[in-house]
Structure formats: structure tokens, C-alpha cells
Short mmCIF file of C-alpha atoms in Angstrom, two decimals:
data_model
loop_
_atom_site.label_atom_id
_atom_site.label_comp_id
_atom_site.label_asym_id
_atom_site.label_seq_id
_atom_site.Cartn_x
_atom_site.Cartn_y
_atom_site.Cartn_z
CA UNK B 13 170.76 55.10 -38.43
CA UNK B 14 174.43 55.49 -37.75
CA UNK B 15 176.95 58.15 -38.80
CA UNK B 16 178.16 58.08 -42.44
CA UNK B 17 181.32 55.99 -42.61
CA UNK B 18 183.35 58.35 -44.84
CA UNK B 19 184.22 61.68 -43.32
CA UNK B 20 186.11 64.70 -44.58
CA UNK B 21 188.72 66.45 -42.46
CA UNK B 22 191.21 69.19 -43.21
CA UNK B 23 194.41 68.35 -41.36
CA UNK B 24 197.29 70.81 -41.38
CA UNK B 25 195.87 72.43 -44.53
CA UNK B 26 195.28 69.21 -46.48
CA UNK B 27 191.74 68.00 -47.07
CA UNK B 28 191.47 64.26 -46.52
CA UNK B 29 188.75 61.63 -46.78
CA UNK B 30 188.74 59.02 -44.07
CA UNK B 31 186.86 55.86 -45.03
CA UNK B 32 185.03 53.38 -42.84
CA UNK B 33 185.55 55.33 -39.64
CA UNK B 34 183.88 53.40 -36.80
CA UNK B 35 181.35 55.45 -34.83
CA UNK B 36 183.39 55.08 -31.64
CA UNK B 37 186.77 56.08 -33.07
CA UNK B 38 188.51 58.88 -31.14
CA UNK B 39 190.14 61.78 -32.97
CA UNK B 40 193.42 60.88 -31.23
CA UNK B 41 193.39 57.42 -32.82
CA UNK B 42 192.42 58.78 -36.23
CA UNK B 43 195.39 61.14 -36.15
CA UNK B 44 197.94 58.67 -34.83
CA UNK B 45 196.94 55.37 -36.39
CA UNK B 46 194.92 56.26 -39.48
CA UNK B 47 196.88 59.33 -40.59
CA UNK B 48 200.24 58.44 -39.03
CA UNK B 49 200.54 61.82 -37.29
CA UNK B 50 202.27 60.53 -34.17
CA UNK B 51 203.30 63.96 -32.90
CA UNK B 52 199.99 64.05 -31.03
CA UNK B 53 200.59 61.96 -27.92
CA UNK B 54 198.39 59.69 -25.86
CA UNK B 55 199.07 60.37 -22.19
CA UNK B 56 196.14 59.47 -19.97
CA UNK B 57 193.19 59.08 -22.37
CA UNK B 58 190.99 60.56 -19.67
CA UNK B 59 191.33 64.28 -20.39
CA UNK B 60 193.70 64.98 -17.50
CA UNK B 61 197.12 65.43 -19.12
CA UNK B 62 196.72 67.56 -22.26
CA UNK B 63 199.31 65.57 -24.29
CA UNK B 64 196.73 64.93 -27.05
CA UNK B 65 195.74 68.60 -27.52
CA UNK B 66 195.05 69.63 -31.14
CA UNK B 67 193.37 72.67 -32.68
CA UNK B 68 189.86 72.12 -34.06
CA UNK B 69 188.76 75.17 -36.07
CA UNK B 70 191.41 77.12 -34.19
CA UNK B 71 190.39 76.03 -30.67
CA UNK B 72 192.39 73.72 -28.42
CA UNK B 73 190.58 70.39 -27.95
CA UNK B 74 191.53 67.14 -26.16
CA UNK B 75 191.59 64.67 -29.05
CA UNK B 76 191.23 61.68 -26.67
CA UNK B 77 187.77 62.94 -25.64
CA UNK B 78 186.46 63.82 -29.10
CA UNK B 79 184.84 61.31 -31.43
CA UNK B 80 186.18 61.71 -34.96
CA UNK B 81 182.64 61.87 -36.35
CA UNK B 82 181.92 64.95 -34.20
CA UNK B 83 184.69 66.95 -35.93
CA UNK B 84 183.59 66.02 -39.47
CA UNK B 85 184.22 68.95 -41.84
CA UNK B 86 186.49 70.74 -39.34
CA UNK B 87 189.92 72.15 -39.92
CA UNK B 88 192.50 70.55 -37.63
CA UNK B 89 196.03 71.59 -36.75
CA UNK B 90 198.36 69.13 -35.03
CA UNK B 91 201.88 69.76 -33.78
CA UNK B 92 203.16 68.67 -37.20
CA UNK B 93 201.42 71.68 -38.76
CA UNK B 94 201.74 74.17 -35.94
CA UNK B 95 204.84 75.96 -37.26
CA UNK B 96 202.94 76.83 -40.45
CA UNK B 97 200.92 79.24 -38.30
CA UNK B 98 202.76 82.48 -37.43
CA UNK B 99 201.84 82.20 -33.73
CA UNK B 100 202.73 78.52 -33.67
CA UNK B 101 206.09 79.27 -35.20
CA UNK B 102 206.75 81.87 -32.49
CA UNK B 103 205.80 79.38 -29.75
CA UNK B 104 208.12 76.70 -31.17
CA UNK B 105 210.99 79.24 -31.39
CA UNK B 106 210.42 80.34 -27.77
CA UNK B 107 210.45 76.70 -26.57
CA UNK B 108 213.70 76.09 -28.43
CA UNK B 109 215.33 79.26 -27.13
CA UNK B 110 214.50 78.43 -23.50
CA UNK B 111 215.20 74.69 -23.78
CA UNK B 112 211.61 74.09 -22.63
CA UNK B 113 211.77 70.41 -23.66
CA UNK B 114 212.96 67.58 -21.49
CA UNK B 115 211.76 64.11 -22.50
CA UNK B 116 209.48 65.81 -25.04
CA UNK B 117 206.36 63.71 -24.53
CA UNK B 118 204.23 66.60 -23.26
CA UNK B 119 205.74 69.18 -25.63
CA UNK B 120 203.28 68.83 -28.55
CA UNK B 121 200.36 69.38 -26.15
CA UNK B 122 201.96 72.44 -24.56
CA UNK B 123 202.89 73.97 -27.93
CA UNK B 124 199.42 73.42 -29.39
CA UNK B 125 197.58 74.61 -26.24
CA UNK B 126 199.68 77.77 -26.06
CA UNK B 127 199.23 78.50 -29.77
CA UNK B 128 195.48 78.01 -29.34
CA UNK B 129 195.38 80.47 -26.45
CA UNK B 130 197.35 83.09 -28.37
CA UNK B 131 194.96 82.70 -31.30
CA UNK B 132 191.97 82.99 -28.99
CA UNK B 133 193.15 85.86 -26.80
CA UNK B 134 195.64 87.63 -29.08
CA UNK B 135 199.35 87.75 -28.36
CA UNK B 136 198.73 90.18 -25.50
CA UNK B 137 197.07 87.49 -23.36
CA UNK B 138 197.73 88.09 -19.67
CA UNK B 139 200.17 85.97 -17.69
CA UNK B 140 197.24 84.66 -15.60
CA UNK B 141 195.34 83.59 -18.72
CA UNK B 142 198.38 81.78 -20.01
CA UNK B 143 199.07 79.97 -16.75
CA UNK B 144 195.40 78.99 -16.57
CA UNK B 145 195.47 77.71 -20.15
CA UNK B 146 198.60 75.62 -19.49
CA UNK B 147 197.20 74.20 -16.24
CA UNK B 148 195.57 71.45 -18.31
CA UNK B 149 198.94 70.20 -19.55
CA UNK B 150 201.06 67.98 -17.35
CA UNK B 151 204.84 67.60 -17.64
CA UNK B 152 205.98 64.57 -15.66
CA UNK B 153 209.62 65.64 -15.97
CA UNK B 154 208.26 68.65 -14.01
CA UNK B 155 210.01 70.97 -16.46
CA UNK B 156 207.48 73.73 -15.89
CA UNK B 157 209.92 76.57 -15.21
CA UNK B 158 211.48 76.69 -18.69
CA UNK B 159 208.01 76.25 -20.25
CA UNK B 160 206.74 79.27 -18.34
CA UNK B 161 209.96 81.19 -19.16
CA UNK B 162 209.46 80.42 -22.86
CA UNK B 163 205.91 81.75 -22.57
CA UNK B 164 207.06 84.92 -20.84
CA UNK B 165 209.74 85.47 -23.48
CA UNK B 166 207.03 85.29 -26.12
CA UNK B 167 204.86 87.77 -24.24
CA UNK B 168 207.69 90.26 -23.80
CA UNK B 169 208.18 90.36 -27.54
CA UNK B 170 204.63 91.55 -27.98
CA UNK B 171 204.70 94.25 -25.30
CA UNK X 167 182.28 48.22 -25.35
CA UNK X 168 181.85 49.46 -28.94
CA UNK X 169 179.00 51.87 -29.52
CA UNK X 170 177.15 53.40 -32.44
CA UNK X 171 176.52 57.11 -32.95
CA UNK X 172 173.59 59.02 -34.43
CA UNK X 173 173.78 62.71 -35.23
CA UNK X 174 170.26 64.12 -35.65
CA UNK X 175 170.05 67.42 -37.55
CA UNK X 176 166.98 68.77 -35.77
CA UNK X 177 165.07 68.19 -32.51
CA UNK X 178 162.31 66.19 -34.22
CA UNK X 179 164.83 63.61 -35.46
CA UNK X 180 166.53 63.59 -32.05
CA UNK X 181 163.21 62.78 -30.34
CA UNK X 182 162.49 59.96 -32.81
CA UNK X 183 165.85 58.39 -31.97
CA UNK X 184 165.41 59.01 -28.26
CA UNK X 185 161.97 57.38 -28.13
CA UNK X 186 163.16 54.43 -30.26
CA UNK X 187 166.18 53.81 -28.00
CA UNK X 188 166.10 51.72 -24.88
CA UNK X 189 166.93 53.47 -21.59
CA UNK X 190 170.30 52.32 -20.27
CA UNK X 191 171.46 51.46 -23.79
CA UNK X 192 171.18 55.02 -25.12
CA UNK X 193 173.27 57.98 -23.95
CA UNK X 194 173.20 61.63 -24.98
CA UNK X 195 176.41 63.19 -26.28
CA UNK X 196 176.86 66.95 -25.86
CA UNK X 197 180.54 67.83 -25.34
CA UNK X 198 181.43 64.20 -24.62
CA UNK X 199 184.21 65.09 -22.19
CA UNK X 200 182.57 63.25 -19.31
CA UNK X 201 180.56 60.68 -21.29
CA UNK X 202 183.52 59.17 -23.17
CA UNK X 203 185.39 58.85 -19.89
CA UNK X 204 182.37 57.25 -18.22
CA UNK X 205 182.08 54.76 -21.12
CA UNK X 206 185.80 53.90 -20.88
CA UNK X 207 185.60 53.43 -17.13
CA UNK X 208 182.45 51.29 -17.22
CA UNK X 209 180.37 53.94 -15.40
CA UNK X 210 178.07 54.09 -18.40
CA UNK X 211 177.09 51.02 -20.42
CA UNK X 212 175.41 52.71 -23.39
CA UNK X 213 175.79 51.03 -26.77
CA UNK X 214 174.16 53.83 -28.72
CA UNK X 215 174.99 57.53 -28.51
CA UNK X 216 172.78 60.34 -29.78
CA UNK X 217 174.87 63.43 -30.53
CA UNK X 218 173.09 66.70 -29.72
CA UNK X 219 175.87 68.71 -31.33
CA UNK X 220 174.00 69.53 -34.55
CA UNK X 221 170.91 70.82 -32.73
CA UNK X 222 170.50 74.62 -32.68
CA UNK X 223 171.12 74.78 -28.92
CA UNK X 224 174.78 75.83 -28.95
CA UNK X 225 174.12 79.48 -28.16
CA UNK X 226 173.37 81.81 -25.29
CA UNK X 227 171.37 85.03 -25.20
CA UNK X 228 170.75 87.88 -22.78
CA UNK X 229 167.22 89.22 -22.37
CA UNK X 230 167.84 92.28 -20.26
CA UNK X 231 169.59 90.89 -17.19
CA UNK X 232 168.28 87.35 -17.72
CA UNK X 233 170.55 84.82 -19.39
CA UNK X 234 169.39 81.81 -21.40
CA UNK X 235 172.10 79.23 -22.01
CA UNK X 236 171.53 76.62 -24.72
CA UNK X 237 172.34 73.15 -23.42
CA UNK X 238 175.12 72.47 -25.95
CA UNK X 239 176.85 75.84 -25.68
CA UNK X 240 180.52 75.15 -24.87
CA UNK X 241 181.51 76.42 -21.42
CA UNK X 242 184.45 78.33 -22.89
CA UNK X 243 182.10 80.48 -25.01
CA UNK X 244 180.21 81.52 -21.87
CA UNK X 245 183.49 82.18 -20.08
CA UNK X 246 184.59 84.46 -22.95
CA UNK X 247 181.40 86.58 -22.75
CA UNK X 248 182.47 89.67 -20.72
CA UNK X 249 178.86 90.11 -19.56
CA UNK X 250 178.93 86.72 -17.82
CA UNK X 251 181.96 87.81 -15.81
CA UNK X 252 180.47 91.24 -15.01
CA UNK X 253 176.90 90.21 -14.20
CA UNK X 254 177.24 86.66 -12.87
CA UNK X 255 180.72 86.45 -11.32
CA UNK X 256 179.82 83.26 -9.45
CA UNK X 257 178.89 81.49 -12.68
CA UNK X 258 182.09 82.71 -14.31
CA UNK X 259 184.20 81.42 -11.40
CA UNK X 260 182.42 78.05 -11.49
CA UNK X 261 182.99 77.68 -15.24
CA UNK X 262 186.69 78.46 -14.81
CA UNK X 263 186.83 75.68 -12.21
CA UNK X 264 185.78 73.01 -14.73
CA UNK X 265 188.68 71.03 -16.23
CA UNK X 266 191.08 72.86 -18.52
CA UNK X 267 190.66 75.38 -21.34
CA UNK X 268 190.84 72.61 -23.96
CA UNK X 269 188.18 70.63 -22.07
CA UNK X 270 185.92 73.69 -21.79
CA UNK X 271 186.05 74.20 -25.56
CA UNK X 272 183.89 71.05 -25.75
CA UNK X 273 182.22 70.59 -22.33
CA UNK X 274 178.70 72.02 -21.99
CA UNK X 275 176.40 73.21 -19.22
CA UNK X 276 173.65 70.84 -20.41
CA UNK X 277 176.02 67.89 -20.23
CA UNK X 278 177.19 68.74 -16.73
CA UNK X 279 173.61 69.19 -15.55
CA UNK X 280 172.32 66.01 -17.19
CA UNK X 281 175.10 63.96 -15.60
CA UNK X 282 174.26 65.40 -12.16
CA UNK X 283 177.51 64.56 -10.42
CA UNK X 284 177.50 65.39 -6.69
CA UNK X 285 180.96 66.95 -7.26
CA UNK X 286 179.76 69.24 -10.09
CA UNK X 287 181.23 72.74 -9.85
CA UNK X 288 178.34 74.19 -11.86
CA UNK X 289 175.28 72.84 -10.03
CA UNK X 290 175.92 74.73 -6.74
CA UNK X 291 176.04 78.10 -8.49
CA UNK X 292 172.92 77.24 -10.51
CA UNK X 293 171.18 76.46 -7.21
CA UNK X 294 172.34 79.78 -5.70
CA UNK X 295 171.19 81.69 -8.79
CA UNK X 296 167.84 79.81 -8.79
CA UNK X 297 168.25 78.71 -12.39
CA UNK X 298 165.41 77.12 -14.38
CA UNK X 299 165.86 74.07 -16.60
CA UNK X 300 163.94 74.15 -19.88
CA UNK X 301 163.04 70.62 -20.99
CA UNK X 302 161.60 69.63 -24.33
CA UNK X 303 159.90 66.44 -25.50
CA UNK X 304 157.49 65.39 -28.26
CA UNK X 305 154.78 66.17 -25.67
CA UNK X 306 155.86 69.81 -25.41
CA UNK X 307 157.99 71.96 -23.15
CA UNK X 308 158.23 72.25 -19.40
CA UNK X 309 160.27 74.33 -17.00
CA UNK X 310 161.72 72.77 -13.86
CA UNK X 311 163.39 74.61 -11.00
CA UNK X 312 167.02 73.47 -10.67
CA UNK X 313 166.21 72.49 -7.06
CA UNK X 314 163.63 69.96 -8.32
CA UNK X 315 165.62 68.98 -11.42
CA UNK X 316 168.54 67.48 -9.48
CA UNK X 317 167.17 64.48 -7.62
CA UNK X 318 170.20 62.56 -6.42
CA UNK X 319 173.66 61.46 -7.54
CA UNK X 320 173.42 61.06 -11.33
CA UNK X 321 169.67 61.25 -11.16
CA UNK X 322 167.55 64.06 -12.58
CA UNK X 323 163.90 64.85 -13.24
CA UNK X 324 164.45 64.53 -17.00
CA UNK X 325 161.97 61.99 -18.39
CA UNK X 326 163.28 59.38 -20.88
CA UNK X 327 161.70 61.23 -23.84
CA UNK X 328 162.95 64.67 -22.77
CA UNK X 329 166.03 66.69 -23.68
CA UNK X 330 167.52 69.66 -21.83
CA UNK X 331 167.07 72.51 -24.30
CA UNK X 332 168.45 75.34 -22.20
CA UNK X 333 169.02 76.74 -18.73
CA UNK X 334 167.64 80.14 -17.74
CA UNK X 335 169.22 82.36 -15.11
CA UNK X 336 166.50 84.83 -14.21
CA UNK X 337 168.66 87.78 -13.15
CA UNK X 338 172.18 89.15 -12.79
CA UNK X 339 173.24 88.83 -9.14
CA UNK X 340 176.35 89.55 -7.08
CA UNK X 341 177.66 86.04 -6.56
CA UNK X 342 180.75 83.93 -5.97
CA UNK X 343 181.94 80.34 -6.29
CA UNK X 344 184.92 79.17 -4.26
CA UNK X 345 186.34 75.67 -3.88
CA UNK X 346 189.13 73.57 -2.37
CA UNK X 347 190.97 70.71 -4.07
CA UNK X 348 194.07 68.60 -3.67
CA UNK X 349 195.45 70.19 -6.87
CA UNK X 350 194.20 73.64 -7.86
CA UNK X 351 193.63 72.84 -11.53
CA UNK X 352 192.13 69.94 -13.43
CA UNK X 353 190.93 68.28 -10.25
CA UNK X 354 187.60 67.65 -8.57
CA UNK X 355 186.54 69.92 -5.72
CA UNK X 356 186.45 68.47 -2.20
CA UNK X 357 183.97 71.20 -1.29
CA UNK X 358 182.52 74.01 -3.43
CA UNK X 359 180.53 76.94 -2.04
CA UNK X 360 178.29 79.15 -4.19
CA UNK X 361 176.72 82.32 -2.84
CA UNK X 362 174.34 84.83 -4.45
CA UNK X 363 172.81 88.02 -3.05
CA UNK X 364 169.24 89.29 -3.66
CA UNK X 365 166.54 89.93 -4.53
CA UNK X 366 165.16 91.25 -2.30
CA UNK X 367 168.21 93.18 -1.02
CA UNK X 368 169.86 91.43 1.88
CA UNK X 369 168.49 87.98 1.02
CA UNK X 370 171.34 85.51 0.61
CA UNK X 371 171.46 82.12 -1.05
CA UNK X 372 174.13 79.61 -0.13
CA UNK X 373 174.67 76.31 -1.97
CA UNK X 374 177.23 73.54 -1.55
CA UNK X 375 178.88 70.95 -3.75
CA UNK X 376 181.03 68.02 -2.72
CA UNK X 377 178.19 66.82 -0.48
CA UNK X 378 176.16 63.63 -0.65
CA UNK X 379 174.13 62.62 -2.59
CA UNK X 380 173.65 65.91 -4.49
CA UNK X 381 174.56 69.62 -4.27
CA UNK X 382 172.20 71.44 -1.87
CA UNK X 383 171.01 74.85 -0.74
CA UNK X 384 171.73 75.50 2.91
CA UNK X 385 168.81 77.42 4.49
CA UNK X 386 170.47 77.44 7.94
CA UNK X 387 173.44 79.39 6.55
CA UNK X 388 171.18 81.62 4.45
CA UNK X 389 169.11 82.62 7.50
CA UNK X 390 172.21 83.70 9.43
CA UNK X 391 172.94 86.34 6.79
CA UNK X 392 170.49 89.24 7.14
CA UNK X 393 172.17 92.30 5.57
CA UNK X 394 173.73 93.26 2.27
CA UNK X 395 177.00 93.95 4.03
CA UNK X 396 176.99 91.25 6.68
CA UNK X 397 178.92 91.85 9.90
CA UNK X 398 181.77 89.56 10.96
CA UNK X 399 179.37 87.98 13.46
CA UNK X 400 176.76 87.21 10.81
CA UNK X 401 179.35 85.67 8.49
CA UNK X 402 180.69 83.59 11.36
CA UNK X 403 177.19 82.30 12.22
CA UNK X 404 176.62 81.37 8.58
CA UNK X 405 179.98 79.58 8.38
CA UNK X 406 179.25 77.61 11.55
CA UNK X 407 175.73 76.77 10.36
CA UNK X 408 177.18 75.42 7.11
CA UNK X 409 179.67 73.27 9.01
CA UNK X 410 176.89 71.89 11.24
CA UNK X 411 174.19 71.22 8.65
CA UNK X 412 176.00 70.31 5.40
CA UNK X 413 175.46 66.66 4.38
CA UNK X 414 179.17 65.87 4.12
CA UNK X 415 180.48 62.30 3.98
CA UNK X 416 183.95 60.77 3.91
CA UNK X 417 185.12 59.58 0.50
CA UNK X 418 188.43 59.17 -1.33
CA UNK X 419 188.74 62.94 -1.83
CA UNK X 420 188.38 64.09 1.80
CA UNK X 421 187.09 63.08 5.21
CA UNK X 422 183.82 64.40 6.56
CA UNK X 423 185.68 66.23 9.36
CA UNK X 424 188.05 67.97 6.96
CA UNK X 425 185.11 69.07 4.83
CA UNK X 426 183.34 70.56 7.87
CA UNK X 427 186.43 72.62 8.69
CA UNK X 428 186.92 73.58 5.04
CA UNK X 429 183.39 74.83 4.52
CA UNK X 430 183.67 77.53 7.21
CA UNK X 431 186.61 79.15 5.38
CA UNK X 432 184.92 78.83 2.00
CA UNK X 433 181.63 80.35 3.23
CA UNK X 434 183.53 83.35 4.70
CA UNK X 435 185.41 83.89 1.43
CA UNK X 436 182.35 83.52 -0.79
CA UNK X 437 180.19 85.89 1.29
CA UNK X 438 182.92 88.55 1.47
CA UNK X 439 183.65 88.32 -2.25
CA UNK X 440 179.94 88.69 -3.05
CA UNK X 441 179.44 91.65 -0.68
CA UNK X 442 182.45 93.38 -2.23
CA UNK X 443 181.17 92.75 -5.74
CA UNK X 444 177.82 94.25 -4.79
CA UNK X 445 179.49 97.29 -3.22
CA UNK X 446 181.56 97.86 -6.38
CA UNK X 447 178.54 97.61 -8.65
CA UNK X 448 176.40 99.83 -6.41
CA UNK X 449 179.14 102.48 -6.37
CA UNK X 450 179.92 104.93 -3.53
CA UNK X 451 176.20 105.68 -2.95
CA UNK X 452 175.31 102.01 -2.60
CA UNK X 453 174.65 102.31 1.12
CA UNK X 454 173.76 99.38 3.29
#
């Protein structure tokens, strides 16, 4: 017995049916190639870089290491839908204000991971918690300073 | 290699699939964070996966000071339980050492244990805390000491028809897990040291990861520590014993010699952190 080929997902608030999903399809590929949501990036495909981070039922998850069938019925938020969340909108604004984007490839992962942490811990998350949560996201332009400044700016607003 | 996936809704269905599958062709999926990587990298050649994610094992429960951790409970859920941090600081530190937050939302203790990597950050602390592994099969249940459960690199005492249902940690203990890596986050530890204190008072347990072929307890280091607040001399003896007796080897992460130097520092840090934790919990009247 294999998994049922049609699965239901809610992506950025829209409920979708995906048909004939192979058992070994990764969530990353479903989002990018099946649904055309190319904001979610493929960096390493080994869980090291965080570029493919999406929210699954509100929690940050590496979509390269999740089989699509294992998130059946879940509610997903990708970078395309992140600004529809109040916290996501605040994160995007902070990144813009601090110029925390260089080539931009890692940005969706950072924005989604940070939004996930703020949802999980509340906007008063400690600096240590935030740095720990972002440690799973790599920026090969090494633009970490403005990313951390954007995060601190966001925290100050909530103090 | 393409693979198929089954998602049993209850243990009975999982066992039917497990018994019907051929060993080597079937793999168990819990969080999947290590398995999917292993499949991509050709470290695992399974063509059929059995997902354990719908089984009712994604929970943890305290019974007094004992903790039972369901095998598919995500590590992040354990990390977010304030009692885990307060009562089992070593376990909390080891969980924080695994991957990233997004990885820990999926990764599980059962998955880490079943994979039995010699570089696991979780197995050393389970050894120090003398955890028990609860296995289930169509034949019934059995409990295996973590020491006997881990056999060698990627080899455990789990029989082909058995599943890890949960892990029990018998008691809350002052404990610590410290490690060294090339990069502090999202990397694999070159050496990890787990320490736990008691019972009885003054009895120490020391376990190491980053050794070959599996994480081990280190009785020579444990015997050097004889008091709840060990003196500098005791700690030094334990650190030197660890450096002398640990089964380190040279691999791509570090040389054997570097590991022997590293372990002395890590043992000192872990023992001091544990003694301080105990003193804080015991309060000003804690005594020696």
C-alpha cells in the first residue's frame, strides 16, 4: 500500500489539491515546480543552509527534508504569503529598512525562519533565541550584520 | 533511487508493513531529516519507507521526576518544555546542539537513536542519564538499557520486527552536555561530553561522543570523581583519564591527538557546570 496520490494542502491561505504526487516528492519541489512558488529557494538540499525554510502549521521547517505526503492537510506559509501575517509583515519591513538583502537568495529563508520564531516565542523573544534560530540560515554574501540589525530593530519596537 | 511511502495509522498496521518488508529495502521515517539525506547520499538504499508520523508516539510525559519521550516527538517540543531545561539540563543542551530550529521542528529522538551515528549529540547524554529504550513488536514489549541498545556505528539491538516506541529517563539529574565543532552551529561535533551526577550522591557518569565506533561511558573518568563538589585535583584526574582511555580515532573532522587534547577541556567544563547546577538546585543548605 502506498500513500494516496491526491493530497490537500493549504498554501498561503488557499486550499489546493495536488494530484498524482509521487511518494518521494519533496515539499520544496512541490512548492517550486508544481505550484510555481519560486520564492522558496533550493540552496544545499541537505538541510544545512535554510534557504528552503517554510512554515508548516506555523512552525519553521526545511522543505528540502520534508516529503510532501508527510505534510498532507497542513497549512503552509511561504515567503510569498509571509507579509499577510502581521509578524511576517513586520519582519519584511525591518529587512527593507536595514537593507538586509544583498543577492537575495537566502532572504526568503531568513524572513520565514524569523517570522516562525516570533510566532513561536512571541515578539519578545530574547536576542540569544533569535541568533540561535537564525544560525540555521546561511548567507554566502556574508551579509549577517544588517540581518541581525534588522532583527534588533524589530525587537526594540516591542520593548 | 525512487522510493515508495506507507503511512500506517496505528502500530498494528505498522508492524504488518514492517514484517512484510525486506530488511535493507525498508526504512523507517520519523522526522526524515537524516533519512532523506542518507537516501540522497547513497548511505541508505531503501526503496520503501514506512512513516511512523501518524502513530500516537509524538508526545512526552513526566511521571514525577521520570520522563518518557515518545519516539516521534519532535526535538523542538522537548526543548520548549521548561521542565526539560530545569530538570535535565544536559538533555536540553544536547537537543539545542542538533541542527537548527527548523530541523528540530521535524527531527526526533527516536530517529536519532535508531540511526545510531557515532557523532550523535543525543546518545552521550542518554548514556549519562542511563536512559531505557522501550521497544515494541508483534511479540510484545521489551525494555533495553541504552548501553546495550547501541551496538556499533549505525547498529542497534532493535530486531527487524521491532519499533522504538519511547525512551525513558528514570530521574531528573544535574547534568551537562558540552561539545566542540569547526562551526558552532549546524555542524557535527568533533567531541561531545555528557556528564550526570547521582544517585547516589557523589556518583558521576561521564559519556563521550565523537568516538569510534559508538558513543561510550568512560568508567575511568567516572571513578576519578568521588564527591558532589569535586576538587580541582579530582576534575583534573577525570580529564586526564578521559584523554587516556577514550576510543578516539582520526577522521575528516579531527585528528585523534586533537580530540585527546579537546576532551580534557570539555570534561572540566561539563563537570563544573553540573556541580554548579546541583549547588543551585540544592540551595544554600546543599552542603557537600
